[in-house]
Coordinates of C-alpha atoms and ligand atoms in Angstrom, one line a residue:
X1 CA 0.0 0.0 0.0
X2 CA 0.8 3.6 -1.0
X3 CA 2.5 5.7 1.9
X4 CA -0.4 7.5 3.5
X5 CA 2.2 10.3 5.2
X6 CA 6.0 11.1 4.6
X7 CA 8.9 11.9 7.0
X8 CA 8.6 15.4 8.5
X9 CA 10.5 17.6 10.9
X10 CA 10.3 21.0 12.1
X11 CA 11.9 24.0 10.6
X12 CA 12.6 27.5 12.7
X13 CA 10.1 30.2 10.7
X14 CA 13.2 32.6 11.7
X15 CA 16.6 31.2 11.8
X16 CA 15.7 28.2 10.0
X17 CA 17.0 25.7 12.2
X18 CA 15.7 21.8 11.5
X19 CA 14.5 19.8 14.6
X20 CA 13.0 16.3 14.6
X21 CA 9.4 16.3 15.1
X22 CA 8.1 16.0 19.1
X23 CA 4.4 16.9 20.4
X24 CA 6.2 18.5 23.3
X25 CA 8.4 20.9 21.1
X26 CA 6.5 24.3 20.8
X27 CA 9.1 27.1 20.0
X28 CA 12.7 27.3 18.6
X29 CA 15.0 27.0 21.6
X30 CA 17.5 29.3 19.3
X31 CA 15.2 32.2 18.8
X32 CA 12.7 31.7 21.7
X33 CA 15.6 33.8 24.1
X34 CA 14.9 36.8 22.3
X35 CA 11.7 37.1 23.4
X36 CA 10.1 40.1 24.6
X37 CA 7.1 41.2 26.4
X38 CA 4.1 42.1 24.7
X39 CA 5.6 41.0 21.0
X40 CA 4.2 38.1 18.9
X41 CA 6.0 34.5 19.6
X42 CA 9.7 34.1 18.8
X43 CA 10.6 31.5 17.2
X44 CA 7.3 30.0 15.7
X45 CA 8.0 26.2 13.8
X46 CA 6.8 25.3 10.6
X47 CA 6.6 21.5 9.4
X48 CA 8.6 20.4 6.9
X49 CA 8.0 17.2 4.8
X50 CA 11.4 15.6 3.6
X51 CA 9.8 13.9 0.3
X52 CA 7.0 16.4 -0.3
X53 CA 8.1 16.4 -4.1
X54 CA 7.4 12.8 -4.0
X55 CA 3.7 13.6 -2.8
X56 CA 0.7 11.9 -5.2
X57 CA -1.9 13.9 -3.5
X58 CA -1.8 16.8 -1.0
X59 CA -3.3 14.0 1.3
X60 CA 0.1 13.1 1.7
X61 CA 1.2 16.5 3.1
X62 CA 0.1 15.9 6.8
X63 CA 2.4 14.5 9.8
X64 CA -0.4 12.1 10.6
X65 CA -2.3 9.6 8.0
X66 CA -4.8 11.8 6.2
X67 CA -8.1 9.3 6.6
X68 CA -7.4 9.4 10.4
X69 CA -7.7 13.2 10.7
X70 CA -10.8 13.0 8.2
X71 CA -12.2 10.5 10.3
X72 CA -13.0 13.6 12.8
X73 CA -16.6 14.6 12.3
X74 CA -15.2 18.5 11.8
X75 CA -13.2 17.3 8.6
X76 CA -14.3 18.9 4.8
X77 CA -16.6 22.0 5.7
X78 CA -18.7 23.0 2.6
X79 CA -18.2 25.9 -0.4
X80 CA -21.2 27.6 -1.6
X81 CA -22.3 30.4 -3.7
X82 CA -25.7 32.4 -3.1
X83 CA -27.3 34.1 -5.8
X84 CA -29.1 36.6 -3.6
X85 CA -25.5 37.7 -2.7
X86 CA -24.3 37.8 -6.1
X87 CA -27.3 40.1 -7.3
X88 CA -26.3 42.4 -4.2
X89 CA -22.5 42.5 -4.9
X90 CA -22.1 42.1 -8.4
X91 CA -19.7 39.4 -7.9
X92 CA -20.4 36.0 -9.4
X93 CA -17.9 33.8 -8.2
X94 CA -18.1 35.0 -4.0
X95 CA -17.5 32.0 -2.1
X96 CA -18.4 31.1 1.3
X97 CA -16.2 28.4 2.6
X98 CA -18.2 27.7 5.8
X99 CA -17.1 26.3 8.6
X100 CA -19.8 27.4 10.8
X101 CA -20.5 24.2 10.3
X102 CA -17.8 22.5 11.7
X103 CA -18.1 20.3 14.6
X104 CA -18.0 22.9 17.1
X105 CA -19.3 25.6 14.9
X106 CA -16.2 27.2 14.1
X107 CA -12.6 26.9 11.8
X108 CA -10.7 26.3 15.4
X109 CA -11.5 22.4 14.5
X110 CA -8.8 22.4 11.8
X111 CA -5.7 23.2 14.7
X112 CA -7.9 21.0 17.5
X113 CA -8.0 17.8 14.9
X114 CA -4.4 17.8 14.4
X115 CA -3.4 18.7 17.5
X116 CA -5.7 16.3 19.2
X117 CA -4.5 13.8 16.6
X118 CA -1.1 13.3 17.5
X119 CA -1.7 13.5 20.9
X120 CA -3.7 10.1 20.4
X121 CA -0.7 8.7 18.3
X122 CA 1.8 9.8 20.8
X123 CA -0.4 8.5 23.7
X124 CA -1.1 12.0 25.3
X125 CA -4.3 12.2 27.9
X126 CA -4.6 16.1 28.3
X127 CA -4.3 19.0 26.7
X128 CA -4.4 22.6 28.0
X129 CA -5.0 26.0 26.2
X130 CA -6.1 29.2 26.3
X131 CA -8.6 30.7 24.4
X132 CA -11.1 34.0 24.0
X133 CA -13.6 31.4 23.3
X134 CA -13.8 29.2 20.2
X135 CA -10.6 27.6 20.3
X136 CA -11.8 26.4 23.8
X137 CA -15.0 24.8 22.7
X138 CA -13.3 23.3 20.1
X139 CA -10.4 21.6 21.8
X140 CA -13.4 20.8 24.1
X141 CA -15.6 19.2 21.4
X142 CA -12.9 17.7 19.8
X143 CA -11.2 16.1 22.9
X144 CA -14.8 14.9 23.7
X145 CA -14.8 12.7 20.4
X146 CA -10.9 11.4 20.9
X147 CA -11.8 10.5 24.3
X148 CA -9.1 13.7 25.6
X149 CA -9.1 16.1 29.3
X150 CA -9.1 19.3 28.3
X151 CA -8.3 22.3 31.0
X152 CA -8.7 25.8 29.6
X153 CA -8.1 28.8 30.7
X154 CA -10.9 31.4 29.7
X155 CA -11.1 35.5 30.5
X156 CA -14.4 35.6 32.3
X157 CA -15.9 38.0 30.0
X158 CA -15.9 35.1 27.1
X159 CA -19.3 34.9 25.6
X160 CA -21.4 32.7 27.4
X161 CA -22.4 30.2 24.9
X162 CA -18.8 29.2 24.1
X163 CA -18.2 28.9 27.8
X164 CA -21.3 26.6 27.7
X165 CA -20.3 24.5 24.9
X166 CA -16.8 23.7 26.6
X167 CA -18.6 22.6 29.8
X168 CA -21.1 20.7 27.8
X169 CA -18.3 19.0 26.6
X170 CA -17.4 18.3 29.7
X171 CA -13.8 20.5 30.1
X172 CA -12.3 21.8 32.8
X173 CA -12.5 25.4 32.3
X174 CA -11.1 27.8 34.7
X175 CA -11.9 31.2 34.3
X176 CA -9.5 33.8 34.2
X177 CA -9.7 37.5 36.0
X178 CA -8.2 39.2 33.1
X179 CA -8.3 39.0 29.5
X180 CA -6.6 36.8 27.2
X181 CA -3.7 38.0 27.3
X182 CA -3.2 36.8 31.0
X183 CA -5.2 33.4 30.3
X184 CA -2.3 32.7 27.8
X185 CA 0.2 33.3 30.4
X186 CA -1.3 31.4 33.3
X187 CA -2.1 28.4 30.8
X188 CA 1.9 28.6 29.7
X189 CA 2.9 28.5 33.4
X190 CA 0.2 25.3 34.2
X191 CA 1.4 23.1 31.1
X192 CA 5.1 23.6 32.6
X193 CA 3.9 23.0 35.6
X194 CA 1.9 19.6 35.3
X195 CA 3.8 18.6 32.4
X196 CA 0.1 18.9 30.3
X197 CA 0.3 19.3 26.1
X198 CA -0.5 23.1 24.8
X199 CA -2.5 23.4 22.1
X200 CA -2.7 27.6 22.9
X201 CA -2.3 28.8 19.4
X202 CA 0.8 29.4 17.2
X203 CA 2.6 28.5 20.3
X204 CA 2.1 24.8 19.2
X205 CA 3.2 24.5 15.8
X206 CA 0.4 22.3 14.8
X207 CA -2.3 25.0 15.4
X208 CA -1.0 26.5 12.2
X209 CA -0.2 22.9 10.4
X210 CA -3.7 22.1 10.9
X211 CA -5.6 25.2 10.1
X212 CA -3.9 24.7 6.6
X213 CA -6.5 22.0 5.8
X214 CA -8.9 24.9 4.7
X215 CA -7.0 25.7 2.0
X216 CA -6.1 22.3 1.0
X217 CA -10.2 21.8 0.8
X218 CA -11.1 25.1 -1.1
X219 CA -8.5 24.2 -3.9
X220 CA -9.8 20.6 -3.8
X221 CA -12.8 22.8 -4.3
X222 CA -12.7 24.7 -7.2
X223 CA -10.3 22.5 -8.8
X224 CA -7.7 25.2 -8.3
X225 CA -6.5 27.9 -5.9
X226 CA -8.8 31.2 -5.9
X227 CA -7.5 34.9 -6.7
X228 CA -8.4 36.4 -3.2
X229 CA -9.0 34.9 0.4
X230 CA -10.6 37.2 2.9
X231 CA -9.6 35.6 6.2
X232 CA -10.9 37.9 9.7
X233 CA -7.6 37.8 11.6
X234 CA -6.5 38.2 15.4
X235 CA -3.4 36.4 16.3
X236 CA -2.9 35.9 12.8
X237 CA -2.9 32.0 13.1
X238 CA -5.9 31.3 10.7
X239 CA -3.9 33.6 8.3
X240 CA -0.9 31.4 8.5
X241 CA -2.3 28.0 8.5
X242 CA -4.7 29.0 4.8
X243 CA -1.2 30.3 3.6
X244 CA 1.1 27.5 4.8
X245 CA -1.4 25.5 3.2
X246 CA -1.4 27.4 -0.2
X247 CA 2.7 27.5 0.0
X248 CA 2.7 23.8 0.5
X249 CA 0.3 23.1 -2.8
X250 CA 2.4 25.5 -4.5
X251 CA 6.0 24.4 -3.1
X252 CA 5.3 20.6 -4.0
X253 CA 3.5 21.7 -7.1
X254 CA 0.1 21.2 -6.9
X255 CA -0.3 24.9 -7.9
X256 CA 1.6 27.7 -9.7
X257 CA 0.1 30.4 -7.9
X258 CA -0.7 31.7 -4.4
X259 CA -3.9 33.4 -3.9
X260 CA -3.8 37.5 -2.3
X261 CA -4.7 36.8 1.4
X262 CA -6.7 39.8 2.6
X263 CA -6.2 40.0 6.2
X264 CA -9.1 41.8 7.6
X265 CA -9.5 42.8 11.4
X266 CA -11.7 45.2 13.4
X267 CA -10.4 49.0 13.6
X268 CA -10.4 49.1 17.2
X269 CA -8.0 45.3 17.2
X270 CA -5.5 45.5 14.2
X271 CA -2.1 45.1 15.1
X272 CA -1.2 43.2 11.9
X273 CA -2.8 45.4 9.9
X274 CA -0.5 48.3 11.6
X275 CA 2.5 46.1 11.7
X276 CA 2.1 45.8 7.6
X277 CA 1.9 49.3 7.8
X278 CA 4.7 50.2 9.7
X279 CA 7.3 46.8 9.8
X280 CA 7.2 46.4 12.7
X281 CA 4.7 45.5 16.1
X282 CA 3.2 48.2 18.7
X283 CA 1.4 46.9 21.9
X284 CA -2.0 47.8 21.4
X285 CA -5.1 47.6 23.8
X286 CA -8.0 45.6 21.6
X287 CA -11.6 46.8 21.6
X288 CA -14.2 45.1 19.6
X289 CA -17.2 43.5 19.0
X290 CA -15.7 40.5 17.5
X291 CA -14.6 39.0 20.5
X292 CA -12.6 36.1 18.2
X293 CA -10.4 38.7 16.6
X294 CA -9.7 40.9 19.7
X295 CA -5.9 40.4 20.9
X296 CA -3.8 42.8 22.2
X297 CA -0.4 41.3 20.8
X298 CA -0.6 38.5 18.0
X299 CA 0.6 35.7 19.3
X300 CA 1.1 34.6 15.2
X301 CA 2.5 37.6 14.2
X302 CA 5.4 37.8 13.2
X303 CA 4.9 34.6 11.0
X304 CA 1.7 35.9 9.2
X305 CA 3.6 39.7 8.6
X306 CA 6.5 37.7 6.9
X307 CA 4.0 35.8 5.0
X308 CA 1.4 39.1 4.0
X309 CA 4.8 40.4 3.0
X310 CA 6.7 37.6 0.8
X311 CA 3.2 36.9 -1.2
X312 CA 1.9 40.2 -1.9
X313 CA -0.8 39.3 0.8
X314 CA -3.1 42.9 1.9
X315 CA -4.6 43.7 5.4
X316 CA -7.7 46.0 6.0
X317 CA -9.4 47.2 8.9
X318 CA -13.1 47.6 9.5
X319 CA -15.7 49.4 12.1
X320 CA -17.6 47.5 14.4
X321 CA -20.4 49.5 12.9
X322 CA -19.5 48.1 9.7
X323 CA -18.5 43.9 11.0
X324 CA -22.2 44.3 12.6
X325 CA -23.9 45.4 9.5
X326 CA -22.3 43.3 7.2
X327 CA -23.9 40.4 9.5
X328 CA -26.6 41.1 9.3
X329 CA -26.9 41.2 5.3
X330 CA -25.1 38.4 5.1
X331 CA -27.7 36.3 7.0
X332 CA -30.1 38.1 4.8
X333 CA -28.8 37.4 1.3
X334 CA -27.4 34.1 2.3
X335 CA -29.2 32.2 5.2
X336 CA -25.4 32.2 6.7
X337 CA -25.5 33.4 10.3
X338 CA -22.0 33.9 11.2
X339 CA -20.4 35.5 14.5
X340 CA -19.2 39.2 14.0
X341 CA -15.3 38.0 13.7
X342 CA -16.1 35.6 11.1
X343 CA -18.5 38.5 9.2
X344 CA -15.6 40.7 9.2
X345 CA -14.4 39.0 6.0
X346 CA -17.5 40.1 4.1
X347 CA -17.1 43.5 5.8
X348 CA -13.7 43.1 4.5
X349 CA -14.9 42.6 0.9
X350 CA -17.4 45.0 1.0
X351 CA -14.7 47.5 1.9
X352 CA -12.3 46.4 -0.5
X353 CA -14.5 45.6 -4.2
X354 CA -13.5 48.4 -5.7
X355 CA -10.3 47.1 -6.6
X356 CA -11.2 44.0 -7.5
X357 CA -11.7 42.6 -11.0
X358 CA -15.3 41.1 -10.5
X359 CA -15.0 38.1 -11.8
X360 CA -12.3 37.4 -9.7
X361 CA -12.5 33.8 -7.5
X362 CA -12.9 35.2 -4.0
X363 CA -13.5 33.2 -0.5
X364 CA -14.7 34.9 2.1
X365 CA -13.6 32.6 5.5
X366 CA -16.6 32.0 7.6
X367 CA -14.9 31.0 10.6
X368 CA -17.6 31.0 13.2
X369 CA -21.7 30.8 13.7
X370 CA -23.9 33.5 14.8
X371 CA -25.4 30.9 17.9
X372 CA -22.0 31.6 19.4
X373 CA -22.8 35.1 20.5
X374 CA -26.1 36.3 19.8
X375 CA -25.6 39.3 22.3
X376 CA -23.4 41.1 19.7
X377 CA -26.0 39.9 17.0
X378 CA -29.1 41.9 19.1
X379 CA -27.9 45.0 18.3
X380 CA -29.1 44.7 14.3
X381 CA -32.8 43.2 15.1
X382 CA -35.9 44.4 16.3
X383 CA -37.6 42.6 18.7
X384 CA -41.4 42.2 18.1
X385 CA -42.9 44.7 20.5
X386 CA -46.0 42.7 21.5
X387 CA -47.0 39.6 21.7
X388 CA -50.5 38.4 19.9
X389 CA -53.4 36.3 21.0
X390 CA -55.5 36.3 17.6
X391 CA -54.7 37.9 13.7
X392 CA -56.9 41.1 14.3
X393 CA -54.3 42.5 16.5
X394 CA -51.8 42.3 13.4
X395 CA -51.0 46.2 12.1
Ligands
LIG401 C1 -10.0 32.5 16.2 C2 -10.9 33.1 15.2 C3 -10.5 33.9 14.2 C4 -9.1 34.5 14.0 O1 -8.1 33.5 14.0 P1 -6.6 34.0 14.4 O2 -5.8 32.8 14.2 O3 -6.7 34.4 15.9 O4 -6.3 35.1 13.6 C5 -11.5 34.4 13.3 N1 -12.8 34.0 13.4 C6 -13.2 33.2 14.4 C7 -14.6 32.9 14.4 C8 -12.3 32.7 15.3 O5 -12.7 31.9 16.3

């Protein structure tokens, strides 16, 4: 029988120093003592696979056998067009690639799977991680289905339903007094404690391994990589898995080209979108409605920046005003209820149209649902003001 995965290792995103592959190996030890406060992670990992040339399928491209990570219930998220949309944007090929619909409602399945995944092979029981929300649930969910503990640390002022969904999925979640910058920390300080696996994101290298998977499926997709990808972006992980994954179609030649990754985040929580700007990364203090993209320092990036600025990649920022409206219309034209972060991508492409040739193949990421946090989605509806015992009382 055919190989189902090929020899891998790990290679520094900075120095690029090789390491052999371990589930306990987060950061490079080389570049990791540069760290400072309040920048994004030193020393971030990518995997490497030795024969990748050699690769039949893109199946092949995974440090794990490819049927045992689609084997996860979370695996293969749909694409899908709406006409409705079209007729409002002028745009005929706008894709949704919706992972609302993922296991645990959100694209934080695609870092969870893999992560969970070798932990199985390797014989691993828990996992820690913090989270703002979704990337709890989802470790949750997932590490309910691969038979996992899960202990994550969660700011208190998470939205309810996701801190619902991790305790309905039985995790230990502790809350946090702070925000997420200080969950990250204390959940650093209890895996080195207890010895437990991370899986807090771009900290564990496969967080961005497995989060490539979405772009391995939208190419699978459309038969071939699309011109723009509109991905809502906080610590800049999603980002770098969707382009790892392009990179590795393109560097074992599935593909010629790379698609232009817009990196969209909410005006009041862009330090990517600054650090594009600029070259370099400024401390900010994050205030949004998307609670999924709000980060005060990226913990991704300085990988996603060198990405955004070796393929031509753009970043744009948008209003709370304007994340809430364009949720609203996209339930309405589509039937797609996503949370505010993931409806930043269509406020994204709403934004940036103009400049784009429209018949141009464009995904927006739907990385989240709208049951996740309907407080934020209140603010666009109207109530019905009474309640009716019989059609007469209709106006
Ligand atoms: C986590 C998340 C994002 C952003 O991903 P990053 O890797 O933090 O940039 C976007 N949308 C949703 C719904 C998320 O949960």
């Amino acid at each position: 029988m055919k190989k189902q995965s090929m020899d891998y290792q790990y290679s520094c995103s900075e120095c690029g120093a090789a390491f052999d592959f371990s589930p306990q190996l987060m950061l490079c030890p080389k570049c990791q003592i540069f760290q400072k406060d309040n920048e994004p992670l030193r020393g971030i990992l990518e995997v490497i696979y030795n024969d990748g040339n050699k690769a039949q399928t893109p199946d092949a491209l995974w440090p794990v056998d490819a049927q045992i990570l689609q084997s996860v219930p979370s695996a293969r998220s749909p694409l899908w067009k709406s006409e409705k949309l079209e007729k409002a944007t002028g745009f005929k090929n706008l894709w949704l690639k919706d992972d609302t619909r993922n296991l645990t409602g959100s694209y934080k399945d695609r870092a969870s799977i893999l992560v969970a995944t070798i932990a199985k092979k390797w014989n691993i029981k828990e996992i820690v991680l913090a989270s703002t929300g979704n990337a709890a649930s989802s470790m949750a969910g997932i590490g309910a289905f691969w038979d996992m503990n899960v202990t994550i640390f969660l700011p208190e002022t998470a939205p309810r339903a996701k801190m619902v969904q991790s305790l309905q999925y039985a995790a230990r979640v502790i809350n946090v007094a702070g925000n997420y910058d200080l969950a990250f920390e204390l959940s650093l300080q209890y895996s080195e404690k207890y010895q437990v696996l991370s899986r807090n994101t771009a900290y564990n290298p496969l967080t961005i391994e497995g989060k490539k998977s979405g772009a391995f499926e939208i190419f699978y997709q459309l038969g071939k990589v699309p011109d723009y990808c509109f991905v809502p972006t906080g610590d800049g992980v999603i980002l770098s898995g969707l382009y790892k994954g392009f990179y590795d179609l393109y560097k074992y030649g599935f593909t010629n080209n790379i698609p232009i990754m817009i990196a969209v985040q909410p005006d009041g929580s862009a330090a990517i979108y600054y650090a594009l700007q600029n070259g370099f990364f400024t401390p900010i203090a994050a205030q949004t409605v998307a609670d999924s993209i709000s980060v005060d320092v990226p913990r991704g990036g300085y990988y996603a920046l060198k990405m955004l600025q070796k393929y031509g990649g753009k970043s744009v920022t948008v209003s709370d005003e304007a994340i809430l409206n364009a949720q609203k219309e996209l339930s309405g034209t589509t039937g797609l209820f996503a949370e505010p972060a993931a409806a930043a991508a269509y406020a994204g492409f709403l934004k940036m149209k103009a400049n784009i040739p429209q018949d141009a193949d464009i995904v927006l990421l739907i990385t989240g649902s709208g049951l996740k946090d309907i407080d934020s989605a209140m603010h666009k509806v109207d109530f019905p003001k009474k309640s009716i015992r019989s059609l007469d009382d209709l106006e």
